Coordinates of C-alpha atoms in Angstrom, one line a residue:
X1 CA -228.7 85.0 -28.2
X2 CA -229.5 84.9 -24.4
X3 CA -228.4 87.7 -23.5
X4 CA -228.3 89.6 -19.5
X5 CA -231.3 91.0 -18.4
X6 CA -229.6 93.9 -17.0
X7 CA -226.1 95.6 -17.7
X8 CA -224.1 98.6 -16.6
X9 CA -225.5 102.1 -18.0
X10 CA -222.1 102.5 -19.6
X11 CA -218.8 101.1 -20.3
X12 CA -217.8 98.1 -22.1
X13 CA -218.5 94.4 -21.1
X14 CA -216.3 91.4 -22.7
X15 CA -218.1 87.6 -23.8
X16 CA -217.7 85.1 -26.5
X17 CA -219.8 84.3 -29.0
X18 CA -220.0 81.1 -31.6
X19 CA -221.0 81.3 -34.9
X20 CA -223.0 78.6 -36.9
X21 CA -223.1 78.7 -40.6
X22 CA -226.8 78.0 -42.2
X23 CA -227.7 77.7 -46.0
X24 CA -230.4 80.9 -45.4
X25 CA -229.4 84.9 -44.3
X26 CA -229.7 85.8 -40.8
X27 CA -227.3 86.9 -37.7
X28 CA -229.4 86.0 -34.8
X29 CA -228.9 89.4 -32.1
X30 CA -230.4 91.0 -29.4
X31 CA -230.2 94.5 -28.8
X32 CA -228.0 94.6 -26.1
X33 CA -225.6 97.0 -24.0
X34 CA -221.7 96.9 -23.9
X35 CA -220.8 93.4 -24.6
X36 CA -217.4 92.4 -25.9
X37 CA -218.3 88.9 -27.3
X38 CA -215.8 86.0 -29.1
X39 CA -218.2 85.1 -31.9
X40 CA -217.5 81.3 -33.8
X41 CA -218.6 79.9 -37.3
X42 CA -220.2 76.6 -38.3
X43 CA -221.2 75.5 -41.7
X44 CA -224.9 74.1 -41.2
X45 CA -226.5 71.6 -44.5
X46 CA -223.6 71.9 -46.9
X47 CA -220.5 70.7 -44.8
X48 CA -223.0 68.1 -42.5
X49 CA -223.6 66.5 -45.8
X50 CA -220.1 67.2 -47.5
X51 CA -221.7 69.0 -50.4
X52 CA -218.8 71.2 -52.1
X53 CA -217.8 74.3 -50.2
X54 CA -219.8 77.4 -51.2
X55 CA -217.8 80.2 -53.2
X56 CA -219.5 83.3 -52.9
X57 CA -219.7 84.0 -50.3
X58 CA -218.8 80.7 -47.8
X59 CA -219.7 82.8 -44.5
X60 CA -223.4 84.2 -45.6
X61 CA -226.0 83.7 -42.5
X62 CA -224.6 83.4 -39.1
X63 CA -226.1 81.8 -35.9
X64 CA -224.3 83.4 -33.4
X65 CA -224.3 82.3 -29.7
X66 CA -222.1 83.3 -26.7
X67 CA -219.2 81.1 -25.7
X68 CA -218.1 83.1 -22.1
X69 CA -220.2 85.5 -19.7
X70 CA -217.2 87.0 -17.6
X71 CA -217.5 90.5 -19.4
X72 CA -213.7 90.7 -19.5
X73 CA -212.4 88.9 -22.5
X74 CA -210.0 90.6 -24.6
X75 CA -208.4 88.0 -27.1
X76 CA -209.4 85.0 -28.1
X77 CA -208.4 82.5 -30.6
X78 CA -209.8 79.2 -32.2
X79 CA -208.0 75.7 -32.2
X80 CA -207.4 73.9 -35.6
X81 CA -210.0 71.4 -35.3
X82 CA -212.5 73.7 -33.9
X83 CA -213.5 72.2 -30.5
X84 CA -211.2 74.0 -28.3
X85 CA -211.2 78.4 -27.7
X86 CA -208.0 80.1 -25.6
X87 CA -208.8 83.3 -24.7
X88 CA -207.4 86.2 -21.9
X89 CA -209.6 87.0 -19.4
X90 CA -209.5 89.9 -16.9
X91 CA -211.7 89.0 -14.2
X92 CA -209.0 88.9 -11.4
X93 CA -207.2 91.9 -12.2
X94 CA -205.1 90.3 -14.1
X95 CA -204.5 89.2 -17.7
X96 CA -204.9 85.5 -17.4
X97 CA -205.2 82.4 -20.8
X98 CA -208.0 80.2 -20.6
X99 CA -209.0 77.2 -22.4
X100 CA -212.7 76.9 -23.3
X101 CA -214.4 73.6 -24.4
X102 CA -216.9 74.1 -26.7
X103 CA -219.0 70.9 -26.9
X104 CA -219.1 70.9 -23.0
X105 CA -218.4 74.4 -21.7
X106 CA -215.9 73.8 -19.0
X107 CA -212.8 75.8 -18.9
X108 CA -209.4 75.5 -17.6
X109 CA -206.6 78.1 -16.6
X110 CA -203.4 77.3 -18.4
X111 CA -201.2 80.8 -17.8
X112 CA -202.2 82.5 -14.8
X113 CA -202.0 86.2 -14.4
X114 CA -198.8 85.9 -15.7
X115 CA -199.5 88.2 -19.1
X116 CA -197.8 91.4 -18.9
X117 CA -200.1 94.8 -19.8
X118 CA -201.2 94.8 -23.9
X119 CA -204.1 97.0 -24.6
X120 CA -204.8 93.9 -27.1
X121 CA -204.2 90.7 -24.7
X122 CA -201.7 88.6 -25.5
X123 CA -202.4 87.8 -29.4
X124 CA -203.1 84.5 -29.2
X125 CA -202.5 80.9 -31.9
X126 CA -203.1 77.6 -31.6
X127 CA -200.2 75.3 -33.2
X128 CA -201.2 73.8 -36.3
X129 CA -201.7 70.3 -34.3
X130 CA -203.6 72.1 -31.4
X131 CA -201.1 70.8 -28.6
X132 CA -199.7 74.6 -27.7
X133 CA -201.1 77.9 -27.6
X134 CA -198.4 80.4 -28.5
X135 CA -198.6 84.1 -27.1
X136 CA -196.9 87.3 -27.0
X137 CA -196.0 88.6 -23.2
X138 CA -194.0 91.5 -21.9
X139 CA -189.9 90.6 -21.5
X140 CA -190.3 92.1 -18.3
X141 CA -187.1 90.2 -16.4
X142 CA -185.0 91.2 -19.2
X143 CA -185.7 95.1 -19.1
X144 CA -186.0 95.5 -22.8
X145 CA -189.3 96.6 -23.2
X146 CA -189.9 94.6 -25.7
X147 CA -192.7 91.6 -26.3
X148 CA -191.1 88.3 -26.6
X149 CA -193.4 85.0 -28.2
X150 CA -194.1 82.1 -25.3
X151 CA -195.6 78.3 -26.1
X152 CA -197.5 76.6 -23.4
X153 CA -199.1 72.9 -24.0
X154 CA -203.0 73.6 -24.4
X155 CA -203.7 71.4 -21.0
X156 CA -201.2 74.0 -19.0
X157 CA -197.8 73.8 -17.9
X158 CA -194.5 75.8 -18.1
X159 CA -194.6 79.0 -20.6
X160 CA -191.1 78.3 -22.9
X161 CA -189.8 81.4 -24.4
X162 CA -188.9 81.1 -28.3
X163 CA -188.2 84.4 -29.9
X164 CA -187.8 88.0 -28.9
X165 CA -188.7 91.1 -30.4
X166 CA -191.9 90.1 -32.0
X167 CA -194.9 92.6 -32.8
X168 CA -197.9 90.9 -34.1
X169 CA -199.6 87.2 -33.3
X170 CA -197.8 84.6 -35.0
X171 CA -199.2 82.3 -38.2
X172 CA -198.4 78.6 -39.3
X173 CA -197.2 77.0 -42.5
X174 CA -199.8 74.0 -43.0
X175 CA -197.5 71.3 -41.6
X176 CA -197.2 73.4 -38.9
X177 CA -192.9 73.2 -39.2
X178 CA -193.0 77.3 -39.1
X179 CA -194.6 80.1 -38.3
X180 CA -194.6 84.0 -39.6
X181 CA -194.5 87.1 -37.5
X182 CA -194.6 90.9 -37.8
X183 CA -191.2 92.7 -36.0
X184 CA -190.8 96.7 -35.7
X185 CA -187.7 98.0 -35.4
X186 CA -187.5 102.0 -34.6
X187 CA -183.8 102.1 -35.0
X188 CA -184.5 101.8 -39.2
X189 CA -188.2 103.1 -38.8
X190 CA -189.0 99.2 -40.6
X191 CA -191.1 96.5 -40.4
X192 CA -190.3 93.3 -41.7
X193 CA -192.1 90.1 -42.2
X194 CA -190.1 87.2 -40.4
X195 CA -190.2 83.7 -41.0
X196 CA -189.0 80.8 -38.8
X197 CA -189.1 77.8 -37.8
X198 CA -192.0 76.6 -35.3
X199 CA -189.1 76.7 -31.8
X200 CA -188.1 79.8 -33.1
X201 CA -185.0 78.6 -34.6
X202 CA -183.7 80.0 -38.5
X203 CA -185.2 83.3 -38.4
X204 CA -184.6 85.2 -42.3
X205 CA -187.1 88.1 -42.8
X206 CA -188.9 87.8 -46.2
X207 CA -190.0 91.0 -46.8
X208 CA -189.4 94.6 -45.5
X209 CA -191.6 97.8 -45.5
X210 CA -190.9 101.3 -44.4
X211 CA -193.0 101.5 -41.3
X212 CA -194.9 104.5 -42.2
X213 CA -196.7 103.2 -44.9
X214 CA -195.7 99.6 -45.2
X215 CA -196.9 96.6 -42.4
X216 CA -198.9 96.5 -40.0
X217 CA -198.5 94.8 -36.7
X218 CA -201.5 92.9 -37.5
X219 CA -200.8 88.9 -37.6
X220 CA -200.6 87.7 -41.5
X221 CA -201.9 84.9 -42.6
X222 CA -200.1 81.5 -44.0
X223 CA -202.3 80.2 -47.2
X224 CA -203.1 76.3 -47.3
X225 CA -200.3 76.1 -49.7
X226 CA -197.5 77.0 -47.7
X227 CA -196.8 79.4 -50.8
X228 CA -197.9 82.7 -50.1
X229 CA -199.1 84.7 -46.6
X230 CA -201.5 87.5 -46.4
X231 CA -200.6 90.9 -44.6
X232 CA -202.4 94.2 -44.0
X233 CA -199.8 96.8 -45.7
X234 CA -200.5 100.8 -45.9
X235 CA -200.8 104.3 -43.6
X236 CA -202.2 103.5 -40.4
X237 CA -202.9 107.0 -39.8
X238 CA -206.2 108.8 -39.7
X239 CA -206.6 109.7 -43.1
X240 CA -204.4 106.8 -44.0
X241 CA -206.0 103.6 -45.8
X242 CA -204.7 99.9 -46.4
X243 CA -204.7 97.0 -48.5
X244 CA -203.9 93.5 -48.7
X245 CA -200.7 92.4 -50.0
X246 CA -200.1 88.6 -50.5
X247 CA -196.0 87.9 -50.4
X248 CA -194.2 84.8 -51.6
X249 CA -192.4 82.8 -49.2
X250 CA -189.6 82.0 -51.2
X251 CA -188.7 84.9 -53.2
X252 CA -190.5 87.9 -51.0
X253 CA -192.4 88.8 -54.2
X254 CA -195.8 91.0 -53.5
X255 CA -198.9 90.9 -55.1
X256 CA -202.2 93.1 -54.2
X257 CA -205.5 91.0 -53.6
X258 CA -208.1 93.1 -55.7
X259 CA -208.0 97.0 -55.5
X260 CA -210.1 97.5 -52.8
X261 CA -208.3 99.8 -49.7
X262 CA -209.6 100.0 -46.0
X263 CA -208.8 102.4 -43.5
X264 CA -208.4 99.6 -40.9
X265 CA -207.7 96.1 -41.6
X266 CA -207.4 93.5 -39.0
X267 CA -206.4 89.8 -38.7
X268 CA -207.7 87.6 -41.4
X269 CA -207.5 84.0 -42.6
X270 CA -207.4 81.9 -45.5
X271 CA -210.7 80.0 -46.8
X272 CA -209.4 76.1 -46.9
X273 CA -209.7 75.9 -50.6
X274 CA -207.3 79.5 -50.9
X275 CA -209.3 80.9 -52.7
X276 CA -210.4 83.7 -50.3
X277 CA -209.5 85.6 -47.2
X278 CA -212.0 86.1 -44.3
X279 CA -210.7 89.1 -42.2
X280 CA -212.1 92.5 -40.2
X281 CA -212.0 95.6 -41.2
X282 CA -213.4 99.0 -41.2
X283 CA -214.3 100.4 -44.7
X284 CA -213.5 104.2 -44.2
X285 CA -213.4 106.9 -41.7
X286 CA -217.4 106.7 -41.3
X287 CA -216.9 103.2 -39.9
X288 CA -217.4 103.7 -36.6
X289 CA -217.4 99.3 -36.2
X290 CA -214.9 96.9 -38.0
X291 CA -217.1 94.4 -39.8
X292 CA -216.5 91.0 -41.1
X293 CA -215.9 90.7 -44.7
X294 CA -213.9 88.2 -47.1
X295 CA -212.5 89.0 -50.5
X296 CA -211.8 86.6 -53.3
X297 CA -208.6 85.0 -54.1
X298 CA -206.5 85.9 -56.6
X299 CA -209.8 87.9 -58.3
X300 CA -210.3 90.5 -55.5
X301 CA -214.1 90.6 -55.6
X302 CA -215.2 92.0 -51.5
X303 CA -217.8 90.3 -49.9
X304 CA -219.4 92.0 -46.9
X305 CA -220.0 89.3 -43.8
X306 CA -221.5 90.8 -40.9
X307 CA -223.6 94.2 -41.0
X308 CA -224.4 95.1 -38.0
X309 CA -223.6 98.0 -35.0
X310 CA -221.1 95.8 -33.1
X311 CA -217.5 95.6 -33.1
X312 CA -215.5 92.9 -34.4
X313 CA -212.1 92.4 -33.9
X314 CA -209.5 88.8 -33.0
X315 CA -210.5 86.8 -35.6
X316 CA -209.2 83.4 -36.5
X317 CA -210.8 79.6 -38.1
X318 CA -210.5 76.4 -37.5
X319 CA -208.3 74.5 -39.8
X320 CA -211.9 73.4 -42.5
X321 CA -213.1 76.6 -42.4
X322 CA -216.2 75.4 -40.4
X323 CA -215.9 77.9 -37.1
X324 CA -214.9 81.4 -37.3
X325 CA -213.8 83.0 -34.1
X326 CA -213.8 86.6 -33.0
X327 CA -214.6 89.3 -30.2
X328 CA -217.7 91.1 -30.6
X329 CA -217.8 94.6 -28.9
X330 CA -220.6 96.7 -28.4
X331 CA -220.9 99.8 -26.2
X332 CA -223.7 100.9 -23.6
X333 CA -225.4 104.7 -24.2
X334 CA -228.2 106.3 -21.7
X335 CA -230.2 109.0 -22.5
X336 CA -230.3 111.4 -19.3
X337 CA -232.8 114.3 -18.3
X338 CA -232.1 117.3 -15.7
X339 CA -234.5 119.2 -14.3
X340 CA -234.3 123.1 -15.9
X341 CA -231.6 125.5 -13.6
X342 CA -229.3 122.7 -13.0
X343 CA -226.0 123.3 -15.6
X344 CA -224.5 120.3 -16.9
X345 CA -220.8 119.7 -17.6
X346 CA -220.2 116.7 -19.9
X347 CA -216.9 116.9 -21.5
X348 CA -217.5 115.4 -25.6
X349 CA -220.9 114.9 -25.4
X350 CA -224.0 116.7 -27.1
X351 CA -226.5 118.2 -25.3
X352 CA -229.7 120.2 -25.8
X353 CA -232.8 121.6 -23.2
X354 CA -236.6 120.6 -24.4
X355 CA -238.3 123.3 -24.9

Protein backbone atom coordinates (compact mmCIF):
# COMPACT_ATOMS: atom_id res chain seq x y z
CA UNK A 1 0.00 0.00 0.00
CA UNK A 2 1.12 3.58 -0.64
CA UNK A 3 1.11 4.82 2.28
CA UNK A 4 2.05 8.85 3.74
CA UNK A 5 5.45 9.61 4.00
CA UNK A 6 5.00 11.38 7.18
CA UNK A 7 2.16 11.22 9.91
CA UNK A 8 1.27 12.72 13.30
CA UNK A 9 3.53 11.31 16.32
CA UNK A 10 0.25 10.19 17.86
CA UNK A 11 -3.32 9.94 17.59
CA UNK A 12 -5.43 8.11 15.19
CA UNK A 13 -5.83 8.89 11.48
CA UNK A 14 -9.04 7.40 9.38
CA UNK A 15 -8.70 5.96 5.33
CA UNK A 16 -10.16 3.24 3.33
CA UNK A 17 -8.69 0.41 2.16
CA UNK A 18 -9.81 -2.33 -0.77
CA UNK A 19 -9.25 -5.78 -0.49
CA UNK A 20 -8.41 -8.08 -3.52
CA UNK A 21 -8.75 -11.82 -3.13
CA UNK A 22 -5.68 -13.95 -4.78
CA UNK A 23 -5.38 -17.80 -5.07
CA UNK A 24 -1.75 -17.44 -2.90
CA UNK A 25 -1.30 -16.01 1.06
CA UNK A 26 -0.31 -12.63 1.58
CA UNK A 27 -1.84 -9.18 3.11
CA UNK A 28 0.18 -6.60 1.33
CA UNK A 29 1.11 -3.76 4.41
CA UNK A 30 3.35 -1.21 5.31
CA UNK A 31 4.35 -0.40 8.60
CA UNK A 32 2.57 2.56 9.19
CA UNK A 33 1.39 5.08 11.98
CA UNK A 34 -2.34 5.76 13.08
CA UNK A 35 -4.42 4.99 10.11
CA UNK A 36 -8.02 4.20 10.28
CA UNK A 37 -8.43 2.46 6.86
CA UNK A 38 -11.97 0.95 5.04
CA UNK A 39 -10.30 -2.17 3.60
CA UNK A 40 -12.37 -4.19 0.42
CA UNK A 41 -12.21 -7.84 -0.91
CA UNK A 42 -11.89 -9.22 -4.48
CA UNK A 43 -11.67 -12.74 -5.46
CA UNK A 44 -8.55 -12.84 -8.01
CA UNK A 45 -8.21 -16.42 -10.65
CA UNK A 46 -11.15 -18.42 -9.21
CA UNK A 47 -14.24 -15.91 -9.58
CA UNK A 48 -12.38 -14.18 -13.01
CA UNK A 49 -12.73 -17.61 -14.47
CA UNK A 50 -16.01 -18.76 -12.49
CA UNK A 51 -14.30 -21.71 -11.03
CA UNK A 52 -16.48 -22.92 -7.99
CA UNK A 53 -16.27 -20.75 -4.87
CA UNK A 54 -13.52 -21.91 -2.47
CA UNK A 55 -14.78 -23.41 1.00
CA UNK A 56 -12.13 -23.24 3.39
CA UNK A 57 -11.37 -20.64 3.78
CA UNK A 58 -13.04 -18.25 0.67
CA UNK A 59 -11.16 -15.02 2.08
CA UNK A 60 -7.33 -16.56 2.38
CA UNK A 61 -4.67 -13.84 0.91
CA UNK A 62 -5.63 -10.33 0.65
CA UNK A 63 -4.37 -7.38 -1.59
CA UNK A 64 -5.30 -4.62 0.31
CA UNK A 65 -5.20 -1.01 -1.04
CA UNK A 66 -6.57 2.34 0.32
CA UNK A 67 -9.86 3.63 -0.95
CA UNK A 68 -9.92 7.38 0.94
CA UNK A 69 -6.82 9.56 2.38
CA UNK A 70 -8.92 12.19 4.49
CA UNK A 71 -7.83 10.53 7.88
CA UNK A 72 -11.34 10.92 9.26
CA UNK A 73 -13.49 8.05 8.27
CA UNK A 74 -15.45 6.38 10.72
CA UNK A 75 -18.03 4.00 8.97
CA UNK A 76 -18.18 2.79 5.94
CA UNK A 77 -20.18 0.36 4.04
CA UNK A 78 -20.16 -1.63 0.67
CA UNK A 79 -22.92 -1.55 -2.08
CA UNK A 80 -24.47 -4.90 -3.31
CA UNK A 81 -22.75 -5.06 -6.58
CA UNK A 82 -19.49 -3.91 -5.20
CA UNK A 83 -18.67 -0.76 -7.24
CA UNK A 84 -20.01 1.78 -5.05
CA UNK A 85 -18.50 2.59 -0.93
CA UNK A 86 -20.72 5.16 1.53
CA UNK A 87 -18.87 6.13 4.22
CA UNK A 88 -18.97 9.27 7.18
CA UNK A 89 -16.33 11.46 7.00
CA UNK A 90 -15.25 14.02 9.55
CA UNK A 91 -13.13 16.40 7.75
CA UNK A 92 -15.36 19.56 8.29
CA UNK A 93 -16.22 19.10 11.77
CA UNK A 94 -18.86 17.44 11.02
CA UNK A 95 -20.25 13.94 10.47
CA UNK A 96 -20.93 14.02 6.87
CA UNK A 97 -22.11 10.46 4.15
CA UNK A 98 -20.16 10.13 1.18
CA UNK A 99 -20.28 8.09 -1.82
CA UNK A 100 -17.04 6.63 -3.23
CA UNK A 101 -16.66 5.17 -6.73
CA UNK A 102 -14.43 2.56 -6.80
CA UNK A 103 -13.43 1.98 -10.48
CA UNK A 104 -12.91 5.79 -10.81
CA UNK A 105 -12.29 7.36 -7.48
CA UNK A 106 -14.54 10.34 -7.47
CA UNK A 107 -16.82 11.01 -4.60
CA UNK A 108 -19.90 12.68 -4.05
CA UNK A 109 -21.62 14.24 -0.78
CA UNK A 110 -25.11 12.83 -0.41
CA UNK A 111 -25.94 13.92 3.59
CA UNK A 112 -24.21 16.84 4.59
CA UNK A 113 -23.18 17.42 8.17
CA UNK A 114 -26.36 16.53 8.97
CA UNK A 115 -25.43 13.16 11.26
CA UNK A 116 -25.95 13.74 14.72
CA UNK A 117 -22.91 12.70 17.31
CA UNK A 118 -22.33 8.55 17.36
CA UNK A 119 -18.94 7.54 18.61
CA UNK A 120 -19.61 4.84 15.65
CA UNK A 121 -20.90 7.08 12.65
CA UNK A 122 -23.99 6.53 11.42
CA UNK A 123 -24.01 2.58 10.79
CA UNK A 124 -24.42 2.54 7.53
CA UNK A 125 -26.38 -0.25 4.46
CA UNK A 126 -26.90 -0.18 1.11
CA UNK A 127 -30.53 -1.49 -0.04
CA UNK A 128 -30.37 -4.74 -1.50
CA UNK A 129 -30.84 -2.98 -5.14
CA UNK A 130 -28.10 -0.32 -4.24
CA UNK A 131 -30.49 2.80 -4.96
CA UNK A 132 -30.57 4.08 -0.98
CA UNK A 133 -28.20 4.10 1.66
CA UNK A 134 -30.05 3.66 5.03
CA UNK A 135 -28.48 5.24 8.33
CA UNK A 136 -29.09 5.68 11.79
CA UNK A 137 -29.11 9.60 12.99
CA UNK A 138 -29.89 11.32 16.25
CA UNK A 139 -33.99 12.24 16.62
CA UNK A 140 -32.72 15.46 17.69
CA UNK A 141 -36.19 17.67 16.63
CA UNK A 142 -38.13 15.25 18.55
CA UNK A 143 -36.27 15.47 21.99
CA UNK A 144 -36.26 11.75 22.60
CA UNK A 145 -32.86 10.95 22.65
CA UNK A 146 -33.28 8.27 20.76
CA UNK A 147 -31.62 7.15 17.13
CA UNK A 148 -34.17 6.94 14.48
CA UNK A 149 -33.29 4.91 10.82
CA UNK A 150 -33.17 7.54 7.61
CA UNK A 151 -33.06 6.32 3.66
CA UNK A 152 -31.51 8.64 1.19
CA UNK A 153 -31.21 7.69 -2.70
CA UNK A 154 -27.39 6.79 -3.23
CA UNK A 155 -27.03 9.93 -5.86
CA UNK A 156 -28.31 12.38 -2.76
CA UNK A 157 -31.44 13.98 -2.01
CA UNK A 158 -33.97 14.35 0.89
CA UNK A 159 -33.06 11.96 4.15
CA UNK A 160 -36.87 10.15 4.74
CA UNK A 161 -37.35 8.97 8.20
CA UNK A 162 -38.70 5.25 8.53
CA UNK A 163 -38.56 3.96 12.00
CA UNK A 164 -37.63 5.14 15.48
CA UNK A 165 -35.98 3.68 18.28
CA UNK A 166 -33.50 1.53 16.44
CA UNK A 167 -29.96 0.45 17.94
CA UNK A 168 -27.85 -1.34 15.56
CA UNK A 169 -27.31 -0.89 11.47
CA UNK A 170 -30.04 -2.48 9.69
CA UNK A 171 -29.84 -5.93 7.38
CA UNK A 172 -31.90 -7.05 4.26
CA UNK A 173 -33.87 -10.12 3.32
CA UNK A 174 -32.47 -11.13 -0.26
CA UNK A 175 -35.25 -9.61 -2.25
CA UNK A 176 -34.60 -6.80 -0.38
CA UNK A 177 -38.71 -6.49 0.71
CA UNK A 178 -37.37 -6.21 4.58
CA UNK A 179 -34.84 -5.47 6.67
CA UNK A 180 -33.82 -6.58 10.51
CA UNK A 181 -32.63 -4.40 13.28
CA UNK A 182 -31.38 -4.55 16.85
CA UNK A 183 -33.80 -2.15 19.48
CA UNK A 184 -32.90 -1.58 23.33
CA UNK A 185 -35.38 -0.79 25.59
CA UNK A 186 -34.24 0.21 29.30
CA UNK A 187 -37.73 0.27 30.64
CA UNK A 188 -37.62 -4.00 30.40
CA UNK A 189 -33.68 -4.07 30.48
CA UNK A 190 -34.38 -6.14 26.70
CA UNK A 191 -33.17 -6.31 23.52
CA UNK A 192 -35.15 -7.68 20.87
CA UNK A 193 -34.50 -8.50 17.27
CA UNK A 194 -37.12 -6.60 15.04
CA UNK A 195 -38.23 -7.40 11.67
CA UNK A 196 -39.95 -5.19 9.09
CA UNK A 197 -40.70 -4.35 6.12
CA UNK A 198 -38.04 -2.28 3.91
CA UNK A 199 -40.37 1.56 4.57
CA UNK A 200 -40.46 0.50 7.91
CA UNK A 201 -43.88 -0.61 7.94
CA UNK A 202 -45.18 -4.16 9.99
CA UNK A 203 -42.67 -4.10 12.65
CA UNK A 204 -43.12 -7.82 14.94
CA UNK A 205 -39.89 -8.58 16.97
CA UNK A 206 -38.70 -12.16 16.43
CA UNK A 207 -36.78 -12.75 19.17
CA UNK A 208 -36.00 -11.19 22.71
CA UNK A 209 -32.98 -11.37 25.02
CA UNK A 210 -32.38 -10.02 28.49
CA UNK A 211 -29.99 -7.20 27.71
CA UNK A 212 -27.30 -8.30 30.07
CA UNK A 213 -26.38 -11.29 28.53
CA UNK A 214 -28.46 -11.56 25.48
CA UNK A 215 -27.96 -9.12 22.03
CA UNK A 216 -25.81 -7.02 21.08
CA UNK A 217 -26.38 -3.76 19.31
CA UNK A 218 -24.27 -5.04 16.63
CA UNK A 219 -26.13 -5.31 13.09
CA UNK A 220 -27.17 -9.13 12.36
CA UNK A 221 -26.95 -10.54 9.37
CA UNK A 222 -29.91 -11.81 6.89
CA UNK A 223 -28.62 -15.37 5.26
CA UNK A 224 -29.11 -15.71 1.23
CA UNK A 225 -32.05 -17.77 2.17
CA UNK A 226 -34.18 -15.33 3.72
CA UNK A 227 -34.45 -18.23 6.49
CA UNK A 228 -32.38 -17.54 9.17
CA UNK A 229 -30.19 -14.13 10.44
CA UNK A 230 -26.96 -14.15 12.33
CA UNK A 231 -26.50 -12.11 15.67
CA UNK A 232 -23.71 -11.53 18.15
CA UNK A 233 -25.58 -12.77 21.62
CA UNK A 234 -23.67 -12.83 25.16
CA UNK A 235 -22.00 -10.49 28.25
CA UNK A 236 -20.60 -7.52 26.76
CA UNK A 237 -18.75 -6.86 29.76
CA UNK A 238 -15.02 -7.21 30.44
CA UNK A 239 -14.82 -10.52 31.49
CA UNK A 240 -17.82 -11.23 29.52
CA UNK A 241 -17.58 -13.44 26.12
CA UNK A 242 -20.06 -13.98 23.08
CA UNK A 243 -21.24 -16.25 20.52
CA UNK A 244 -23.10 -16.50 17.47
CA UNK A 245 -26.63 -17.33 17.47
CA UNK A 246 -28.40 -17.90 14.18
CA UNK A 247 -32.47 -17.28 14.75
CA UNK A 248 -35.30 -18.37 12.46
CA UNK A 249 -37.35 -15.87 10.84
CA UNK A 250 -40.54 -17.44 11.15
CA UNK A 251 -40.63 -19.18 14.35
CA UNK A 252 -37.74 -17.11 16.45
CA UNK A 253 -36.01 -20.52 17.04
CA UNK A 254 -32.08 -20.22 18.03
CA UNK A 255 -29.38 -22.23 17.13
CA UNK A 256 -25.49 -21.66 18.08
CA UNK A 257 -22.96 -21.61 15.05
CA UNK A 258 -20.04 -23.95 16.43
CA UNK A 259 -18.97 -23.62 20.16
CA UNK A 260 -16.48 -21.16 19.67
CA UNK A 261 -17.08 -17.75 22.14
CA UNK A 262 -15.39 -14.25 21.62
CA UNK A 263 -15.06 -11.53 23.94
CA UNK A 264 -16.05 -9.12 21.21
CA UNK A 265 -17.92 -9.88 18.14
CA UNK A 266 -18.61 -7.30 15.53
CA UNK A 267 -20.79 -7.06 12.31
CA UNK A 268 -20.53 -10.05 10.02
CA UNK A 269 -22.01 -11.40 6.82
CA UNK A 270 -23.12 -14.29 5.18
CA UNK A 271 -20.73 -16.14 2.36
CA UNK A 272 -23.14 -16.20 -0.86
CA UNK A 273 -23.39 -19.97 -0.87
CA UNK A 274 -24.59 -19.79 3.30
CA UNK A 275 -22.47 -21.79 4.26
CA UNK A 276 -20.26 -19.43 6.28
CA UNK A 277 -20.16 -16.13 8.15
CA UNK A 278 -17.25 -13.60 7.60
CA UNK A 279 -17.31 -11.15 10.64
CA UNK A 280 -14.67 -9.21 13.20
CA UNK A 281 -13.96 -10.08 16.37
CA UNK A 282 -11.51 -10.06 19.09
CA UNK A 283 -10.64 -13.60 20.49
CA UNK A 284 -10.18 -12.87 24.30
CA UNK A 285 -9.14 -10.24 26.68
CA UNK A 286 -5.37 -10.41 25.23
CA UNK A 287 -6.79 -9.09 21.92
CA UNK A 288 -5.73 -5.93 21.90
CA UNK A 289 -7.08 -5.75 17.75
CA UNK A 290 -10.37 -7.27 16.42
CA UNK A 291 -9.32 -9.45 13.53
CA UNK A 292 -11.09 -10.82 10.60
CA UNK A 293 -12.26 -14.25 10.75
CA UNK A 294 -15.17 -16.47 9.27
CA UNK A 295 -16.66 -19.59 10.72
CA UNK A 296 -18.34 -22.43 8.89
CA UNK A 297 -22.02 -22.79 8.47
CA UNK A 298 -23.99 -25.00 10.13
CA UNK A 299 -20.40 -27.05 11.19
CA UNK A 300 -18.84 -24.25 13.22
CA UNK A 301 -15.22 -24.82 12.21
CA UNK A 302 -13.23 -20.88 12.86
CA UNK A 303 -11.15 -19.74 10.22
CA UNK A 304 -8.75 -16.89 11.09
CA UNK A 305 -8.71 -14.09 8.10
CA UNK A 306 -6.47 -11.29 8.85
CA UNK A 307 -3.43 -11.53 11.46
CA UNK A 308 -1.98 -8.62 11.78
CA UNK A 309 -1.56 -5.45 14.47
CA UNK A 310 -4.34 -3.34 12.96
CA UNK A 311 -7.80 -2.78 13.89
CA UNK A 312 -10.65 -3.95 12.07
CA UNK A 313 -13.99 -2.99 12.58
CA UNK A 314 -17.44 -1.96 9.87
CA UNK A 315 -17.41 -4.72 7.94
CA UNK A 316 -19.84 -5.62 5.20
CA UNK A 317 -19.77 -7.61 1.27
CA UNK A 318 -20.97 -7.07 -1.71
CA UNK A 319 -23.89 -9.19 -2.72
CA UNK A 320 -21.21 -12.33 -4.57
CA UNK A 321 -19.02 -12.24 -1.94
CA UNK A 322 -16.22 -10.83 -4.17
CA UNK A 323 -15.40 -7.41 -2.02
CA UNK A 324 -15.24 -7.23 1.66
CA UNK A 325 -15.36 -3.88 3.15
CA UNK A 326 -14.11 -2.67 6.53
CA UNK A 327 -12.16 0.13 8.56
CA UNK A 328 -8.69 -0.62 9.41
CA UNK A 329 -7.31 1.20 12.46
CA UNK A 330 -3.97 1.47 13.61
CA UNK A 331 -2.42 3.71 16.24
CA UNK A 332 0.83 5.94 16.21
CA UNK A 333 3.57 5.33 19.31
CA UNK A 334 7.00 7.48 19.77
CA UNK A 335 9.67 6.53 21.77
CA UNK A 336 10.88 9.73 23.75
CA UNK A 337 14.28 10.55 25.67
CA UNK A 338 14.90 13.31 28.51
CA UNK A 339 17.88 14.46 29.47
CA UNK A 340 18.76 13.07 33.37
CA UNK A 341 17.18 15.85 36.21
CA UNK A 342 14.21 16.64 34.27
CA UNK A 343 11.04 14.57 36.04
CA UNK A 344 8.47 13.41 33.82
CA UNK A 345 4.72 13.16 34.42
CA UNK A 346 2.99 10.82 31.90
CA UNK A 347 -0.29 9.71 33.27
CA UNK A 348 -0.69 5.50 32.09
CA UNK A 349 2.43 5.25 30.50
CA UNK A 350 5.65 3.19 31.43
CA UNK A 351 8.74 4.71 31.91
CA UNK A 352 12.30 3.84 32.87
CA UNK A 353 15.99 6.06 32.97
CA UNK A 354 19.06 4.23 30.99
CA UNK A 355 21.52 3.62 33.08
Amino acid sequence: MSWPATAPPGGKDAAATLLRKVLRWGTYAAPVSGLVAVVLGLYGVAFVYDWPFPRRPPLEGLRIARLTFTGQVKDAAISPDGKYAAFVNLDSGHLSVWVYQIATGSSALVVPDDIGPWPWGARLTFSSDGTYIYYENLDSREGTGLYGLYRVPMVGGTPRKLISDVDSAVTFSPDGKRLAFMRNSNERSEVALIVANSDGSNERPICVHNREDGFTFEAPAWSPDSRQIAAAVGHRGLLGRQRIEVIAVDTGRETSVGPQTWWFLGRMGWLPDGRGLVFVAKENTSSTNAQIWQVDFPSGGVHRVTNDLANYFCFTGSADGGYWIALQERVASSLWASPKGIGLSLSGLLLAWTA
